[in-house]
Every structure is written in C-alpha cells, then in structure tokens.
Amino acid sequence: DTEVTQTPKHLVMGMTNKKSLKCEQHMGHRAMYWYKQKAKKPPELMFVYSYEKLSINESVPSRFSPECPNSSLLNLHLHALQPEDSALYLCASSQDNRAGTDTQYFGPGTRLTVL
Amino acid sequence: AQRVTQPEKLLSVFKGAPVELKCNYSYSGSPELFWYVQYSRQRLQLLLRHISRESIKGFTADLNKGETSFHLKKPFAQEEDSAMYYCALTFGTDKLIFGTGTRLQVFP
C-alpha cells in the first residue's frame, strides 16, 4: 500500500458537534502531518508527529486536538469549531523527518464544512 | 523568516509553448526545494525535488543559490500539464513551507 488514506471525504458539522478525522498510511513512515488548506490557498502546517510524538504545533487553537495512536494512524479531533474552520484538511506522511529532507506524501483530504 | 514567493497566480500558454513557473525563496542557509503539483480533483503530489536532479514529465528545475531561485521549466507544454503548482522548501526541519502557488493553464 503506497498511499495515504483519509476518512471521511466530506464532513458537515455544527459548531457544537464533536467529530474526528482519520488518516492512515502503511508505508512504514515515521512522520505524519496535518495541514489546513483554504480555497485557492497553499496548505498551512498545523501539526507534526515524529515517531508518534507531537513535535510541532503551529499555534493551532485547542478546538483541534491531534492524536497519533500508532505509527500508521493519525487522528484529528474536532470540537466547538467555527465556520471559519471550514477547509480541506490534508494529512501527509514522510519516511523520517529528522533531517528535514524527506518527501511528504499527501492524502486526498477531508473537506470540512462547519455550519 | 523563511519565505517562498511565486509571483504569478496564473500562467496561460498554448500547447507546445515553453513554460517557466517562477519560484524565489528567502533563506540564508541551504534549503531543500520541491515542486508539488495538484491536478484537478487529485491529491497534492511531488513533481520533483532539487536534490534528486530528475526530470519528471519533461519538467526540470535548477537551484540558483545566487538568485535564490528554483524556477520550474518545460520546453513544450501539454494540455495535461494544466494544474496548480506549488514551490516549497524545508530547511533542516520537518516544516514544509509552501509558496502561494501558480495555476498553469495550457490551451489547445
């Protein structure tokens, strides 16, 4: 399996809901990432996990809570989101990010709409 | 701060014409530079990276440290090259910084 998969493809939620986005890879990669991409904008890094530990949090609001249960899975828990959080959420993975030179492989994204 | 600049939001050419998508960066060290492409309704994917010095789908990019540029070039554009192109860099960390992107439109 040489792809990053993400579920669900689309998600509509209210501001009081709690939901989770899921990301999975079976390439043996030890670094995983969450990005947010607004329409017609580049992806913006949110979180980085390296060897299942959170290594970077780009000052993301606490209503976004990442979790890395094991080296193949990455979750993003959502709670009390705002309409401006509506975006495409991308997951990516790379083999070993400690040198900062590894190619990142992206999933297809989850398109989130907050009502 | 590290920054990637893509001055053109949109680049339109006719099939068979040469293409150059510009990318400039600001970083005093030795960055690792990438071009990512996003075709319509497809995931973001790596096109090429400077360290591998490969030519992918006829595209090449040369790192010019003097001009801090990493422009993407193709001698003869094809309609299937129409996509969003992002230049990106890392600088010895796990942060990938993207430029604002250039949409390439290739007309028949």
PDB file of C-alpha atoms in Angstrom:
ATOM      1  CA  ASP A   1       0.000   0.000   0.000  1.00  0.00           C
ATOM      2  CA  THR A   2       1.691   3.187  -1.168  1.00  0.00           C
ATOM      3  CA  GLU A   3      -0.949   5.759  -0.394  1.00  0.00           C
ATOM      4  CA  VAL A   4      -2.113   7.930   2.434  1.00  0.00           C
ATOM      5  CA  THR A   5      -5.827   7.465   3.011  1.00  0.00           C
ATOM      6  CA  GLN A   6      -8.191   9.835   4.781  1.00  0.00           C
ATOM      7  CA  THR A   7     -11.731   9.412   6.053  1.00  0.00           C
ATOM      8  CA  PRO A   8     -14.281  10.786   5.692  1.00  0.00           C
ATOM      9  CA  LYS A   9     -14.044  12.515   2.311  1.00  0.00           C
ATOM     10  CA  HIS A  10     -16.600  15.101   3.336  1.00  0.00           C
ATOM     11  CA  LEU A  11     -17.835  16.184   6.743  1.00  0.00           C
ATOM     12  CA  VAL A  12     -20.517  18.672   7.707  1.00  0.00           C
ATOM     13  CA  MET A  13     -20.776  19.550  11.362  1.00  0.00           C
ATOM     14  CA  GLY A  14     -22.394  22.072  13.622  1.00  0.00           C
ATOM     15  CA  MET A  15     -20.475  24.310  15.968  1.00  0.00           C
ATOM     16  CA  THR A  16     -21.393  22.208  18.990  1.00  0.00           C
ATOM     17  CA  ASN A  17     -20.532  18.835  17.467  1.00  0.00           C
ATOM     18  CA  LYS A  18     -17.560  16.622  18.197  1.00  0.00           C
ATOM     19  CA  LYS A  19     -16.078  14.754  15.244  1.00  0.00           C
ATOM     20  CA  SER A  20     -12.798  13.154  14.214  1.00  0.00           C
ATOM     21  CA  LEU A  21     -10.796  12.996  11.023  1.00  0.00           C
ATOM     22  CA  LYS A  22      -8.740   9.908  10.364  1.00  0.00           C
ATOM     23  CA  CYS A  23      -5.561   9.350   8.381  1.00  0.00           C
ATOM     24  CA  GLU A  24      -3.752   6.102   7.694  1.00  0.00           C
ATOM     25  CA  GLN A  25      -0.574   5.022   5.935  1.00  0.00           C
ATOM     26  CA  HIS A  26       1.133   1.660   5.606  1.00  0.00           C
ATOM     27  CA  MET A  27       4.390   2.776   4.055  1.00  0.00           C
ATOM     28  CA  GLY A  28       6.344   2.490   7.288  1.00  0.00           C
ATOM     29  CA  HIS A  29       6.664   6.255   7.510  1.00  0.00           C
ATOM     30  CA  ARG A  30       7.514   7.618  10.953  1.00  0.00           C
ATOM     31  CA  ALA A  31       6.445  11.224  10.453  1.00  0.00           C
ATOM     32  CA  MET A  32       2.867  12.351   9.939  1.00  0.00           C
ATOM     33  CA  TYR A  33       1.377  15.780   9.381  1.00  0.00           C
ATOM     34  CA  TRP A  34      -1.891  17.701   9.423  1.00  0.00           C
ATOM     35  CA  TYR A  35      -2.368  20.639   7.091  1.00  0.00           C
ATOM     36  CA  LYS A  36      -5.260  23.016   6.547  1.00  0.00           C
ATOM     37  CA  GLN A  37      -5.953  24.298   3.048  1.00  0.00           C
ATOM     38  CA  LYS A  38      -8.436  27.076   2.353  1.00  0.00           C
ATOM     39  CA  ALA A  39      -9.765  27.584  -1.162  1.00  0.00           C
ATOM     40  CA  LYS A  40      -7.178  28.918  -3.616  1.00  0.00           C
ATOM     41  CA  LYS A  41      -4.507  28.979  -0.893  1.00  0.00           C
ATOM     42  CA  PRO A  42      -1.484  26.780  -0.184  1.00  0.00           C
ATOM     43  CA  PRO A  43      -1.557  24.168   2.574  1.00  0.00           C
ATOM     44  CA  GLU A  44      -0.709  25.500   6.023  1.00  0.00           C
ATOM     45  CA  LEU A  45       1.006  23.234   8.507  1.00  0.00           C
ATOM     46  CA  MET A  46      -0.915  22.528  11.696  1.00  0.00           C
ATOM     47  CA  PHE A  47       0.797  19.628  13.475  1.00  0.00           C
ATOM     48  CA  VAL A  48       3.723  17.262  13.015  1.00  0.00           C
ATOM     49  CA  TYR A  49       4.169  13.892  14.695  1.00  0.00           C
ATOM     50  CA  SER A  50       7.566  12.283  14.658  1.00  0.00           C
ATOM     51  CA  TYR A  51       7.870   8.715  15.912  1.00  0.00           C
ATOM     52  CA  GLU A  52       4.386   9.055  17.409  1.00  0.00           C
ATOM     53  CA  LYS A  53       5.282  12.121  19.439  1.00  0.00           C
ATOM     54  CA  LEU A  54       3.970  15.597  18.739  1.00  0.00           C
ATOM     55  CA  SER A  55       6.945  17.608  17.537  1.00  0.00           C
ATOM     56  CA  ILE A  56       5.306  20.718  16.102  1.00  0.00           C
ATOM     57  CA  ASN A  57       2.100  22.562  16.939  1.00  0.00           C
ATOM     58  CA  GLU A  58       1.813  25.673  14.789  1.00  0.00           C
ATOM     59  CA  SER A  59      -0.155  27.583  17.424  1.00  0.00           C
ATOM     60  CA  VAL A  60      -3.337  25.800  16.443  1.00  0.00           C
ATOM     61  CA  PRO A  61      -6.432  26.552  18.593  1.00  0.00           C
ATOM     62  CA  SER A  62      -7.251  23.907  21.172  1.00  0.00           C
ATOM     63  CA  ARG A  63     -10.530  23.089  19.442  1.00  0.00           C
ATOM     64  CA  PHE A  64      -8.284  20.978  17.172  1.00  0.00           C
ATOM     65  CA  SER A  65      -6.735  18.058  19.023  1.00  0.00           C
ATOM     66  CA  PRO A  66      -4.354  15.672  17.237  1.00  0.00           C
ATOM     67  CA  GLU A  67      -3.698  12.109  18.247  1.00  0.00           C
ATOM     68  CA  CYS A  68      -1.257   9.507  16.950  1.00  0.00           C
ATOM     69  CA  PRO A  69      -2.321   6.104  18.362  1.00  0.00           C
ATOM     70  CA  ASN A  70       0.403   4.243  16.453  1.00  0.00           C
ATOM     71  CA  SER A  71       2.864   4.777  13.650  1.00  0.00           C
ATOM     72  CA  SER A  72       0.249   4.145  10.946  1.00  0.00           C
ATOM     73  CA  LEU A  73      -2.625   6.240  12.241  1.00  0.00           C
ATOM     74  CA  LEU A  74      -3.224   9.905  12.801  1.00  0.00           C
ATOM     75  CA  ASN A  75      -6.439  11.442  14.066  1.00  0.00           C
ATOM     76  CA  LEU A  76      -7.637  14.999  14.331  1.00  0.00           C
ATOM     77  CA  HIS A  77     -10.368  15.503  16.930  1.00  0.00           C
ATOM     78  CA  LEU A  78     -12.648  18.466  16.357  1.00  0.00           C
ATOM     79  CA  HIS A  79     -14.779  20.188  18.970  1.00  0.00           C
ATOM     80  CA  ALA A  80     -16.616  23.515  19.048  1.00  0.00           C
ATOM     81  CA  LEU A  81     -15.392  24.579  15.646  1.00  0.00           C
ATOM     82  CA  GLN A  82     -16.178  27.879  13.997  1.00  0.00           C
ATOM     83  CA  PRO A  83     -17.454  28.462  10.445  1.00  0.00           C
ATOM     84  CA  GLU A  84     -14.050  29.892   9.507  1.00  0.00           C
ATOM     85  CA  ASP A  85     -12.555  26.458  10.207  1.00  0.00           C
ATOM     86  CA  SER A  86     -14.256  25.168   7.069  1.00  0.00           C
ATOM     87  CA  ALA A  87     -11.466  23.996   4.773  1.00  0.00           C
ATOM     88  CA  LEU A  88      -9.781  20.987   3.207  1.00  0.00           C
ATOM     89  CA  TYR A  89      -7.778  19.120   5.840  1.00  0.00           C
ATOM     90  CA  LEU A  90      -4.808  17.265   4.441  1.00  0.00           C
ATOM     91  CA  CYS A  91      -2.806  14.518   6.038  1.00  0.00           C
ATOM     92  CA  ALA A  92       0.719  13.694   4.897  1.00  0.00           C
ATOM     93  CA  SER A  93       3.471  11.312   5.854  1.00  0.00           C
ATOM     94  CA  SER A  94       7.203  11.029   5.280  1.00  0.00           C
ATOM     95  CA  GLN A  95       9.727   8.352   5.950  1.00  0.00           C
ATOM     96  CA  ASP A  96      11.846  10.034   8.613  1.00  0.00           C
ATOM     97  CA  ASN A  97      11.631  13.781   9.008  1.00  0.00           C
ATOM     98  CA  ARG A  98      14.552  14.325  11.354  1.00  0.00           C
ATOM     99  CA  ALA A  99      16.790  15.550   8.535  1.00  0.00           C
ATOM    100  CA  GLY A 100      14.030  17.705   7.094  1.00  0.00           C
ATOM    101  CA  THR A 101      14.646  16.479   3.578  1.00  0.00           C
ATOM    102  CA  ASP A 102      12.154  13.665   3.102  1.00  0.00           C
ATOM    103  CA  THR A 103       9.379  13.855   0.565  1.00  0.00           C
ATOM    104  CA  GLN A 104       5.931  14.223   2.057  1.00  0.00           C
ATOM    105  CA  TYR A 105       3.128  12.096   0.605  1.00  0.00           C
ATOM    106  CA  PHE A 106      -0.315  13.606   0.833  1.00  0.00           C
ATOM    107  CA  GLY A 107      -3.736  12.115   1.286  1.00  0.00           C
ATOM    108  CA  PRO A 108      -6.766  13.272  -0.727  1.00  0.00           C
ATOM    109  CA  GLY A 109      -8.066  15.354   2.146  1.00  0.00           C
ATOM    110  CA  THR A 110     -11.278  15.715   4.118  1.00  0.00           C
ATOM    111  CA  ARG A 111     -13.466  18.624   3.076  1.00  0.00           C
ATOM    112  CA  LEU A 112     -14.927  20.048   6.279  1.00  0.00           C
ATOM    113  CA  THR A 113     -17.886  22.390   6.426  1.00  0.00           C
ATOM    114  CA  VAL A 114     -18.825  23.954   9.754  1.00  0.00           C
ATOM    115  CA  LEU A 115     -22.349  25.337   9.924  1.00  0.00           C
TER     116      LEU A 115
ATOM    117  CA  ALA B   1      11.874  34.373   8.224  1.00  0.00           C
ATOM    118  CA  GLN B   2      11.873  31.676   5.590  1.00  0.00           C
ATOM    119  CA  ARG B   3       9.624  32.515   2.698  1.00  0.00           C
ATOM    120  CA  VAL B   4       8.715  31.166  -0.735  1.00  0.00           C
ATOM    121  CA  THR B   5       7.455  33.542  -3.412  1.00  0.00           C
ATOM    122  CA  GLN B   6       5.638  32.590  -6.589  1.00  0.00           C
ATOM    123  CA  PRO B   7       4.927  35.889  -8.319  1.00  0.00           C
ATOM    124  CA  GLU B   8       2.410  34.597 -10.864  1.00  0.00           C
ATOM    125  CA  LYS B   9      -1.040  33.486  -9.716  1.00  0.00           C
ATOM    126  CA  LEU B  10      -1.963  32.375 -13.220  1.00  0.00           C
ATOM    127  CA  LEU B  11       0.115  31.437 -16.227  1.00  0.00           C
ATOM    128  CA  SER B  12      -1.628  30.724 -19.525  1.00  0.00           C
ATOM    129  CA  VAL B  13       0.134  29.253 -22.549  1.00  0.00           C
ATOM    130  CA  PHE B  14      -0.750  27.385 -25.698  1.00  0.00           C
ATOM    131  CA  LYS B  15       0.110  23.738 -26.197  1.00  0.00           C
ATOM    132  CA  GLY B  16       3.680  23.343 -27.427  1.00  0.00           C
ATOM    133  CA  ALA B  17       4.865  26.645 -25.954  1.00  0.00           C
ATOM    134  CA  PRO B  18       7.683  26.766 -23.378  1.00  0.00           C
ATOM    135  CA  VAL B  19       6.700  27.189 -19.752  1.00  0.00           C
ATOM    136  CA  GLU B  20       8.564  28.726 -16.838  1.00  0.00           C
ATOM    137  CA  LEU B  21       6.969  28.911 -13.391  1.00  0.00           C
ATOM    138  CA  LYS B  22       8.952  31.202 -11.144  1.00  0.00           C
ATOM    139  CA  CYS B  23       9.910  30.496  -7.540  1.00  0.00           C
ATOM    140  CA  ASN B  24      12.116  32.591  -5.290  1.00  0.00           C
ATOM    141  CA  TYR B  25      12.949  31.874  -1.687  1.00  0.00           C
ATOM    142  CA  SER B  26      14.415  33.714   1.239  1.00  0.00           C
ATOM    143  CA  TYR B  27      16.637  31.646   3.465  1.00  0.00           C
ATOM    144  CA  SER B  28      20.273  32.192   4.291  1.00  0.00           C
ATOM    145  CA  GLY B  29      21.201  28.538   4.624  1.00  0.00           C
ATOM    146  CA  SER B  30      20.903  25.539   2.314  1.00  0.00           C
ATOM    147  CA  PRO B  31      17.266  24.674   1.852  1.00  0.00           C
ATOM    148  CA  GLU B  32      15.775  21.584   0.314  1.00  0.00           C
ATOM    149  CA  LEU B  33      13.456  22.659  -2.506  1.00  0.00           C
ATOM    150  CA  PHE B  34      10.468  20.930  -4.016  1.00  0.00           C
ATOM    151  CA  TRP B  35       7.803  21.402  -6.642  1.00  0.00           C
ATOM    152  CA  TYR B  36       4.415  19.901  -5.814  1.00  0.00           C
ATOM    153  CA  VAL B  37       1.530  19.683  -8.278  1.00  0.00           C
ATOM    154  CA  GLN B  38      -2.205  19.407  -7.724  1.00  0.00           C
ATOM    155  CA  TYR B  39      -4.213  18.296 -10.744  1.00  0.00           C
ATOM    156  CA  SER B  40      -7.950  18.903 -10.753  1.00  0.00           C
ATOM    157  CA  ARG B  41      -9.695  16.613  -8.250  1.00  0.00           C
ATOM    158  CA  GLN B  42      -6.437  14.834  -7.382  1.00  0.00           C
ATOM    159  CA  ARG B  43      -4.237  14.881  -4.337  1.00  0.00           C
ATOM    160  CA  LEU B  44      -1.194  17.067  -3.920  1.00  0.00           C
ATOM    161  CA  GLN B  45       1.818  15.158  -5.181  1.00  0.00           C
ATOM    162  CA  LEU B  46       5.521  15.661  -5.550  1.00  0.00           C
ATOM    163  CA  LEU B  47       6.636  16.664  -9.043  1.00  0.00           C
ATOM    164  CA  LEU B  48      10.341  16.961  -8.386  1.00  0.00           C
ATOM    165  CA  ARG B  49      12.928  17.954  -5.806  1.00  0.00           C
ATOM    166  CA  HIS B  50      16.244  19.580  -6.393  1.00  0.00           C
ATOM    167  CA  ILE B  51      18.336  17.024  -4.542  1.00  0.00           C
ATOM    168  CA  SER B  52      17.360  14.250  -6.949  1.00  0.00           C
ATOM    169  CA  ARG B  53      18.043  16.356 -10.070  1.00  0.00           C
ATOM    170  CA  GLU B  54      15.476  14.352 -12.026  1.00  0.00           C
ATOM    171  CA  SER B  55      13.315  15.368 -14.955  1.00  0.00           C
ATOM    172  CA  ILE B  56       9.697  14.394 -14.373  1.00  0.00           C
ATOM    173  CA  LYS B  57       7.048  14.643 -17.109  1.00  0.00           C
ATOM    174  CA  GLY B  58       9.524  16.811 -19.030  1.00  0.00           C
ATOM    175  CA  PHE B  59       9.839  19.356 -16.206  1.00  0.00           C
ATOM    176  CA  THR B  60      13.174  20.448 -14.798  1.00  0.00           C
ATOM    177  CA  ALA B  61      14.145  22.884 -12.098  1.00  0.00           C
ATOM    178  CA  ASP B  62      17.558  24.279 -11.303  1.00  0.00           C
ATOM    179  CA  LEU B  63      18.520  25.709  -7.964  1.00  0.00           C
ATOM    180  CA  ASN B  64      20.263  29.067  -8.369  1.00  0.00           C
ATOM    181  CA  LYS B  65      21.693  29.950  -4.990  1.00  0.00           C
ATOM    182  CA  GLY B  66      22.950  33.328  -6.189  1.00  0.00           C
ATOM    183  CA  GLU B  67      19.471  34.401  -7.237  1.00  0.00           C
ATOM    184  CA  THR B  68      17.764  32.236  -4.568  1.00  0.00           C
ATOM    185  CA  SER B  69      15.506  30.825  -7.243  1.00  0.00           C
ATOM    186  CA  PHE B  70      14.159  27.398  -8.201  1.00  0.00           C
ATOM    187  CA  HIS B  71      12.184  28.023 -11.375  1.00  0.00           C
ATOM    188  CA  LEU B  72      10.276  25.157 -12.997  1.00  0.00           C
ATOM    189  CA  LYS B  73      10.651  24.774 -16.749  1.00  0.00           C
ATOM    190  CA  LYS B  74       9.274  22.689 -19.559  1.00  0.00           C
ATOM    191  CA  PRO B  75      10.185  23.235 -23.205  1.00  0.00           C
ATOM    192  CA  PHE B  76       6.833  22.165 -24.705  1.00  0.00           C
ATOM    193  CA  ALA B  77       3.691  22.415 -22.591  1.00  0.00           C
ATOM    194  CA  GLN B  78       0.938  19.809 -22.888  1.00  0.00           C
ATOM    195  CA  GLU B  79      -2.753  20.219 -22.073  1.00  0.00           C
ATOM    196  CA  GLU B  80      -2.431  17.635 -19.299  1.00  0.00           C
ATOM    197  CA  ASP B  81       0.079  19.900 -17.555  1.00  0.00           C
ATOM    198  CA  SER B  82      -2.785  22.197 -16.567  1.00  0.00           C
ATOM    199  CA  ALA B  83      -2.760  22.189 -12.757  1.00  0.00           C
ATOM    200  CA  MET B  84      -1.827  24.127  -9.634  1.00  0.00           C
ATOM    201  CA  TYR B  85       1.898  24.169  -8.958  1.00  0.00           C
ATOM    202  CA  TYR B  86       3.413  24.874  -5.559  1.00  0.00           C
ATOM    203  CA  CYS B  87       7.044  25.547  -4.833  1.00  0.00           C
ATOM    204  CA  ALA B  88       8.050  24.533  -1.313  1.00  0.00           C
ATOM    205  CA  LEU B  89      11.079  24.374   0.916  1.00  0.00           C
ATOM    206  CA  THR B  90      12.353  22.806   4.091  1.00  0.00           C
ATOM    207  CA  PHE B  91      15.409  23.992   5.962  1.00  0.00           C
ATOM    208  CA  GLY B  92      16.664  21.123   8.047  1.00  0.00           C
ATOM    209  CA  THR B  93      13.449  20.762   9.995  1.00  0.00           C
ATOM    210  CA  ASP B  94      10.181  18.936   9.410  1.00  0.00           C
ATOM    211  CA  LYS B  95       8.348  22.081   8.341  1.00  0.00           C
ATOM    212  CA  LEU B  96       7.441  22.320   4.678  1.00  0.00           C
ATOM    213  CA  ILE B  97       6.780  25.909   3.646  1.00  0.00           C
ATOM    214  CA  PHE B  98       4.698  26.392   0.518  1.00  0.00           C
ATOM    215  CA  GLY B  99       4.567  29.286  -1.883  1.00  0.00           C
ATOM    216  CA  THR B 100       1.193  30.749  -2.840  1.00  0.00           C
ATOM    217  CA  GLY B 101       1.010  28.638  -5.974  1.00  0.00           C
ATOM    218  CA  THR B 102       0.740  29.252  -9.711  1.00  0.00           C
ATOM    219  CA  ARG B 103      -2.139  27.944 -11.765  1.00  0.00           C
ATOM    220  CA  LEU B 104      -0.933  26.793 -15.159  1.00  0.00           C
ATOM    221  CA  GLN B 105      -3.476  26.729 -17.966  1.00  0.00           C
ATOM    222  CA  VAL B 106      -2.438  25.115 -21.237  1.00  0.00           C
ATOM    223  CA  PHE B 107      -4.789  25.837 -24.118  1.00  0.00           C
ATOM    224  CA  PRO B 108      -5.107  23.546 -27.133  1.00  0.00           C
TER     225      PRO B 108
END
